[in-house]
Amino acid sequence: MSAHAPAAGRRPGPPPGMGPGRGGPMGGLTVPVEKSQDFRGTLARLMRRLHPERIVLGVVVAAAVVSVTLNVLGPKLLGNATTLVFEGAIGSRLPPGASQEEAVEGLRAQGENQLADMLAGMDLVPGVGVDFGALGQLLTLVTVLYLLSSLFAWVQGYLMAGVTQRTVYGLRAEVERKIGRLPLTYFDTHPR
């Protein structure tokens, strides 16, 4: 009995080196990934091919930068909105008519130094709750930022799809012209 033969009553497992998670869905029948032999040359040829599209590619890069920038600003402004809500909630619990400094000193006198330090770093109006006007403006600004970000991302994708289609169309046209120039005997002598 060989070392790789299954024991009686057991189903045979994968061959050596082909255990779970190896070889992909085809069980090792996939083609290995090939690396470019001349990456710089290939990149140079790609840049020459994309040269007529350089203005559109510049607009694509600019749209991507604007989209990402607006997307990054969104959470910062949402954090400011959260701060407005939190400060309003804390401010509504403080005695009305007292200043923020008086509320901080009262907390220190009660031995609540940590809470007093937190209140000292906030922009509060004691006795007043959440400023829904400012909160609404901030959330409207966030909505506009996200909509603009989506618009610029759409423009980027739309323009890039056009560049891709035109480039592939040019490649296919070149291949078709080249195949059209080949003599018929070439196809008879080369099966692939």
PDB file of C-alpha atoms in Angstrom, residues 14-162:
ATOM      1  CA  PRO A  14      -6.576  15.800  -2.306  1.00  0.00           C
ATOM      2  CA  PRO A  15      -3.184  14.911  -3.766  1.00  0.00           C
ATOM      3  CA  PRO A  16      -0.088  16.064  -1.887  1.00  0.00           C
ATOM      4  CA  GLY A  17       0.345  19.824  -1.997  1.00  0.00           C
ATOM      5  CA  MET A  18      -3.321  20.359  -2.889  1.00  0.00           C
ATOM      6  CA  GLY A  19      -4.942  20.585   0.513  1.00  0.00           C
ATOM      7  CA  PRO A  20      -7.836  22.889   1.383  1.00  0.00           C
ATOM      8  CA  GLY A  21      -7.368  26.419   0.125  1.00  0.00           C
ATOM      9  CA  ARG A  22      -4.784  25.481  -2.502  1.00  0.00           C
ATOM     10  CA  GLY A  23      -5.240  25.640  -6.200  1.00  0.00           C
ATOM     11  CA  GLY A  24      -8.436  27.677  -6.263  1.00  0.00           C
ATOM     12  CA  PRO A  25     -11.827  26.448  -7.407  1.00  0.00           C
ATOM     13  CA  MET A  26     -10.327  24.342 -10.194  1.00  0.00           C
ATOM     14  CA  GLY A  27      -8.148  22.341  -7.796  1.00  0.00           C
ATOM     15  CA  GLY A  28      -4.814  23.515  -9.133  1.00  0.00           C
ATOM     16  CA  LEU A  29      -5.828  23.552 -12.796  1.00  0.00           C
ATOM     17  CA  THR A  30      -5.552  27.314 -13.060  1.00  0.00           C
ATOM     18  CA  VAL A  31      -2.816  29.001 -15.050  1.00  0.00           C
ATOM     19  CA  PRO A  32      -0.076  30.525 -12.906  1.00  0.00           C
ATOM     20  CA  VAL A  33       0.159  34.312 -12.920  1.00  0.00           C
ATOM     21  CA  GLU A  34       2.786  35.546 -15.333  1.00  0.00           C
ATOM     22  CA  LYS A  35       4.890  38.595 -14.628  1.00  0.00           C
ATOM     23  CA  SER A  36       5.806  41.102 -17.289  1.00  0.00           C
ATOM     24  CA  GLN A  37       9.277  40.506 -18.694  1.00  0.00           C
ATOM     25  CA  ASP A  38       9.737  44.180 -19.542  1.00  0.00           C
ATOM     26  CA  PHE A  39       7.573  46.237 -17.206  1.00  0.00           C
ATOM     27  CA  ARG A  40       9.168  49.576 -18.102  1.00  0.00           C
ATOM     28  CA  GLY A  41       8.832  48.937 -21.817  1.00  0.00           C
ATOM     29  CA  THR A  42       5.213  47.889 -21.400  1.00  0.00           C
ATOM     30  CA  LEU A  43       4.496  50.969 -19.282  1.00  0.00           C
ATOM     31  CA  ALA A  44       6.153  53.207 -21.892  1.00  0.00           C
ATOM     32  CA  ARG A  45       4.025  51.668 -24.660  1.00  0.00           C
ATOM     33  CA  LEU A  46       0.896  52.151 -22.562  1.00  0.00           C
ATOM     34  CA  MET A  47       1.782  55.804 -21.938  1.00  0.00           C
ATOM     35  CA  ARG A  48       2.313  56.364 -25.687  1.00  0.00           C
ATOM     36  CA  ARG A  49      -1.049  54.739 -26.407  1.00  0.00           C
ATOM     37  CA  LEU A  50      -2.783  56.928 -23.784  1.00  0.00           C
ATOM     38  CA  HIS A  51      -1.017  60.130 -24.916  1.00  0.00           C
ATOM     39  CA  PRO A  52      -3.995  61.349 -27.018  1.00  0.00           C
ATOM     40  CA  GLU A  53      -6.186  60.981 -23.917  1.00  0.00           C
ATOM     41  CA  ARG A  54      -3.886  63.003 -21.623  1.00  0.00           C
ATOM     42  CA  ILE A  55      -6.308  65.920 -21.169  1.00  0.00           C
ATOM     43  CA  VAL A  56      -9.195  63.607 -20.291  1.00  0.00           C
ATOM     44  CA  LEU A  57      -6.917  61.643 -17.946  1.00  0.00           C
ATOM     45  CA  GLY A  58      -5.940  64.923 -16.253  1.00  0.00           C
ATOM     46  CA  VAL A  59      -9.615  65.721 -15.704  1.00  0.00           C
ATOM     47  CA  VAL A  60     -10.125  62.175 -14.348  1.00  0.00           C
ATOM     48  CA  VAL A  61      -7.292  62.631 -11.834  1.00  0.00           C
ATOM     49  CA  ALA A  62      -8.613  66.056 -10.807  1.00  0.00           C
ATOM     50  CA  ALA A  63     -12.142  64.655 -10.348  1.00  0.00           C
ATOM     51  CA  ALA A  64     -10.744  61.813  -8.243  1.00  0.00           C
ATOM     52  CA  VAL A  65      -8.806  64.235  -6.027  1.00  0.00           C
ATOM     53  CA  VAL A  66     -11.859  66.452  -5.506  1.00  0.00           C
ATOM     54  CA  SER A  67     -14.105  63.448  -4.807  1.00  0.00           C
ATOM     55  CA  VAL A  68     -11.732  61.979  -2.227  1.00  0.00           C
ATOM     56  CA  THR A  69     -11.143  65.364  -0.589  1.00  0.00           C
ATOM     57  CA  LEU A  70     -14.879  65.962  -0.180  1.00  0.00           C
ATOM     58  CA  ASN A  71     -15.320  62.421   1.111  1.00  0.00           C
ATOM     59  CA  VAL A  72     -12.642  63.025   3.740  1.00  0.00           C
ATOM     60  CA  LEU A  73     -14.222  66.315   4.876  1.00  0.00           C
ATOM     61  CA  GLY A  74     -17.599  64.648   5.489  1.00  0.00           C
ATOM     62  CA  PRO A  75     -16.683  62.739   8.677  1.00  0.00           C
ATOM     63  CA  LYS A  76     -14.923  65.813  10.091  1.00  0.00           C
ATOM     64  CA  LEU A  77     -18.104  67.850   9.703  1.00  0.00           C
ATOM     65  CA  LEU A  78     -20.219  65.005  11.072  1.00  0.00           C
ATOM     66  CA  GLY A  79     -17.935  65.058  14.109  1.00  0.00           C
ATOM     67  CA  ASN A  80     -18.678  68.770  14.500  1.00  0.00           C
ATOM     68  CA  ALA A  81     -22.409  67.967  14.322  1.00  0.00           C
ATOM     69  CA  THR A  82     -21.984  65.366  17.060  1.00  0.00           C
ATOM     70  CA  THR A  83     -20.160  67.946  19.162  1.00  0.00           C
ATOM     71  CA  LEU A  84     -23.056  70.403  18.705  1.00  0.00           C
ATOM     72  CA  VAL A  85     -25.553  67.793  19.892  1.00  0.00           C
ATOM     73  CA  PHE A  86     -23.393  66.770  22.856  1.00  0.00           C
ATOM     74  CA  GLU A  87     -22.710  70.362  23.937  1.00  0.00           C
ATOM     75  CA  GLY A  88     -26.435  71.152  23.641  1.00  0.00           C
ATOM     76  CA  ALA A  89     -27.363  68.122  25.728  1.00  0.00           C
ATOM     77  CA  ILE A  90     -24.833  69.046  28.436  1.00  0.00           C
ATOM     78  CA  GLY A  91     -25.766  72.745  28.313  1.00  0.00           C
ATOM     79  CA  SER A  92     -29.445  71.957  28.879  1.00  0.00           C
ATOM     80  CA  ARG A  93     -28.559  70.189  32.157  1.00  0.00           C
ATOM     81  CA  LEU A  94     -26.713  73.187  33.589  1.00  0.00           C
ATOM     82  CA  PRO A  95     -28.645  75.796  35.605  1.00  0.00           C
ATOM     83  CA  PRO A  96     -30.110  78.488  33.329  1.00  0.00           C
ATOM     84  CA  GLY A  97     -28.789  81.999  33.743  1.00  0.00           C
ATOM     85  CA  ALA A  98     -25.412  80.884  35.074  1.00  0.00           C
ATOM     86  CA  SER A  99     -22.292  81.384  33.008  1.00  0.00           C
ATOM     87  CA  GLN A 100     -20.143  78.487  31.865  1.00  0.00           C
ATOM     88  CA  GLU A 101     -17.372  79.607  34.244  1.00  0.00           C
ATOM     89  CA  GLU A 102     -19.783  79.552  37.216  1.00  0.00           C
ATOM     90  CA  ALA A 103     -20.897  76.024  36.290  1.00  0.00           C
ATOM     91  CA  VAL A 104     -17.265  74.883  36.071  1.00  0.00           C
ATOM     92  CA  GLU A 105     -16.419  76.452  39.468  1.00  0.00           C
ATOM     93  CA  GLY A 106     -19.517  74.854  41.038  1.00  0.00           C
ATOM     94  CA  LEU A 107     -18.414  71.430  39.803  1.00  0.00           C
ATOM     95  CA  ARG A 108     -14.886  71.973  41.148  1.00  0.00           C
ATOM     96  CA  ALA A 109     -16.345  72.927  44.530  1.00  0.00           C
ATOM     97  CA  GLN A 110     -18.274  69.626  44.547  1.00  0.00           C
ATOM     98  CA  GLY A 111     -15.052  67.716  43.773  1.00  0.00           C
ATOM     99  CA  GLU A 112     -16.075  66.897  40.186  1.00  0.00           C
ATOM    100  CA  ASN A 113     -12.749  68.034  38.692  1.00  0.00           C
ATOM    101  CA  GLN A 114     -12.824  65.686  35.700  1.00  0.00           C
ATOM    102  CA  LEU A 115     -16.309  66.838  34.664  1.00  0.00           C
ATOM    103  CA  ALA A 116     -15.291  70.460  35.312  1.00  0.00           C
ATOM    104  CA  ASP A 117     -12.253  70.067  33.009  1.00  0.00           C
ATOM    105  CA  MET A 118     -14.486  68.575  30.298  1.00  0.00           C
ATOM    106  CA  LEU A 119     -16.990  71.447  30.585  1.00  0.00           C
ATOM    107  CA  ALA A 120     -14.210  74.036  30.537  1.00  0.00           C
ATOM    108  CA  GLY A 121     -13.087  72.776  27.114  1.00  0.00           C
ATOM    109  CA  MET A 122     -16.579  73.017  25.622  1.00  0.00           C
ATOM    110  CA  ASP A 123     -18.534  75.895  24.098  1.00  0.00           C
ATOM    111  CA  LEU A 124     -21.681  75.821  26.255  1.00  0.00           C
ATOM    112  CA  VAL A 125     -24.643  78.030  26.965  1.00  0.00           C
ATOM    113  CA  PRO A 126     -26.063  76.828  30.318  1.00  0.00           C
ATOM    114  CA  GLY A 127     -29.782  76.130  30.257  1.00  0.00           C
ATOM    115  CA  VAL A 128     -29.932  76.089  26.460  1.00  0.00           C
ATOM    116  CA  GLY A 129     -30.294  72.820  24.551  1.00  0.00           C
ATOM    117  CA  VAL A 130     -29.194  71.784  21.092  1.00  0.00           C
ATOM    118  CA  ASP A 131     -28.944  74.569  18.498  1.00  0.00           C
ATOM    119  CA  PHE A 132     -31.006  72.867  15.803  1.00  0.00           C
ATOM    120  CA  GLY A 133     -30.508  75.773  13.374  1.00  0.00           C
ATOM    121  CA  ALA A 134     -26.729  75.369  13.402  1.00  0.00           C
ATOM    122  CA  LEU A 135     -27.098  71.585  13.374  1.00  0.00           C
ATOM    123  CA  GLY A 136     -29.381  71.761  10.332  1.00  0.00           C
ATOM    124  CA  GLN A 137     -26.932  73.993   8.473  1.00  0.00           C
ATOM    125  CA  LEU A 138     -24.051  71.659   9.268  1.00  0.00           C
ATOM    126  CA  LEU A 139     -25.964  68.559   8.177  1.00  0.00           C
ATOM    127  CA  THR A 140     -27.064  70.325   4.969  1.00  0.00           C
ATOM    128  CA  LEU A 141     -23.421  71.151   4.251  1.00  0.00           C
ATOM    129  CA  VAL A 142     -22.442  67.505   4.857  1.00  0.00           C
ATOM    130  CA  THR A 143     -25.194  66.344   2.489  1.00  0.00           C
ATOM    131  CA  VAL A 144     -24.027  68.757  -0.211  1.00  0.00           C
ATOM    132  CA  LEU A 145     -20.422  67.602   0.260  1.00  0.00           C
ATOM    133  CA  TYR A 146     -21.373  63.939  -0.137  1.00  0.00           C
ATOM    134  CA  LEU A 147     -23.530  64.696  -3.190  1.00  0.00           C
ATOM    135  CA  LEU A 148     -20.693  66.641  -4.809  1.00  0.00           C
ATOM    136  CA  SER A 149     -18.272  63.852  -3.957  1.00  0.00           C
ATOM    137  CA  SER A 150     -20.593  61.352  -5.630  1.00  0.00           C
ATOM    138  CA  LEU A 151     -20.941  63.600  -8.677  1.00  0.00           C
ATOM    139  CA  PHE A 152     -17.169  63.922  -9.097  1.00  0.00           C
ATOM    140  CA  ALA A 153     -16.754  60.151  -8.641  1.00  0.00           C
ATOM    141  CA  TRP A 154     -19.397  59.579 -11.328  1.00  0.00           C
ATOM    142  CA  VAL A 155     -17.641  62.019 -13.702  1.00  0.00           C
ATOM    143  CA  GLN A 156     -14.371  60.219 -13.051  1.00  0.00           C
ATOM    144  CA  GLY A 157     -15.888  56.815 -13.822  1.00  0.00           C
ATOM    145  CA  TYR A 158     -17.741  58.061 -16.901  1.00  0.00           C
ATOM    146  CA  LEU A 159     -14.673  59.693 -18.421  1.00  0.00           C
ATOM    147  CA  MET A 160     -12.458  56.724 -17.581  1.00  0.00           C
ATOM    148  CA  ALA A 161     -14.916  54.333 -19.226  1.00  0.00           C
ATOM    149  CA  GLY A 162     -14.710  56.437 -22.397  1.00  0.00           C
TER     150      GLY A 162
END
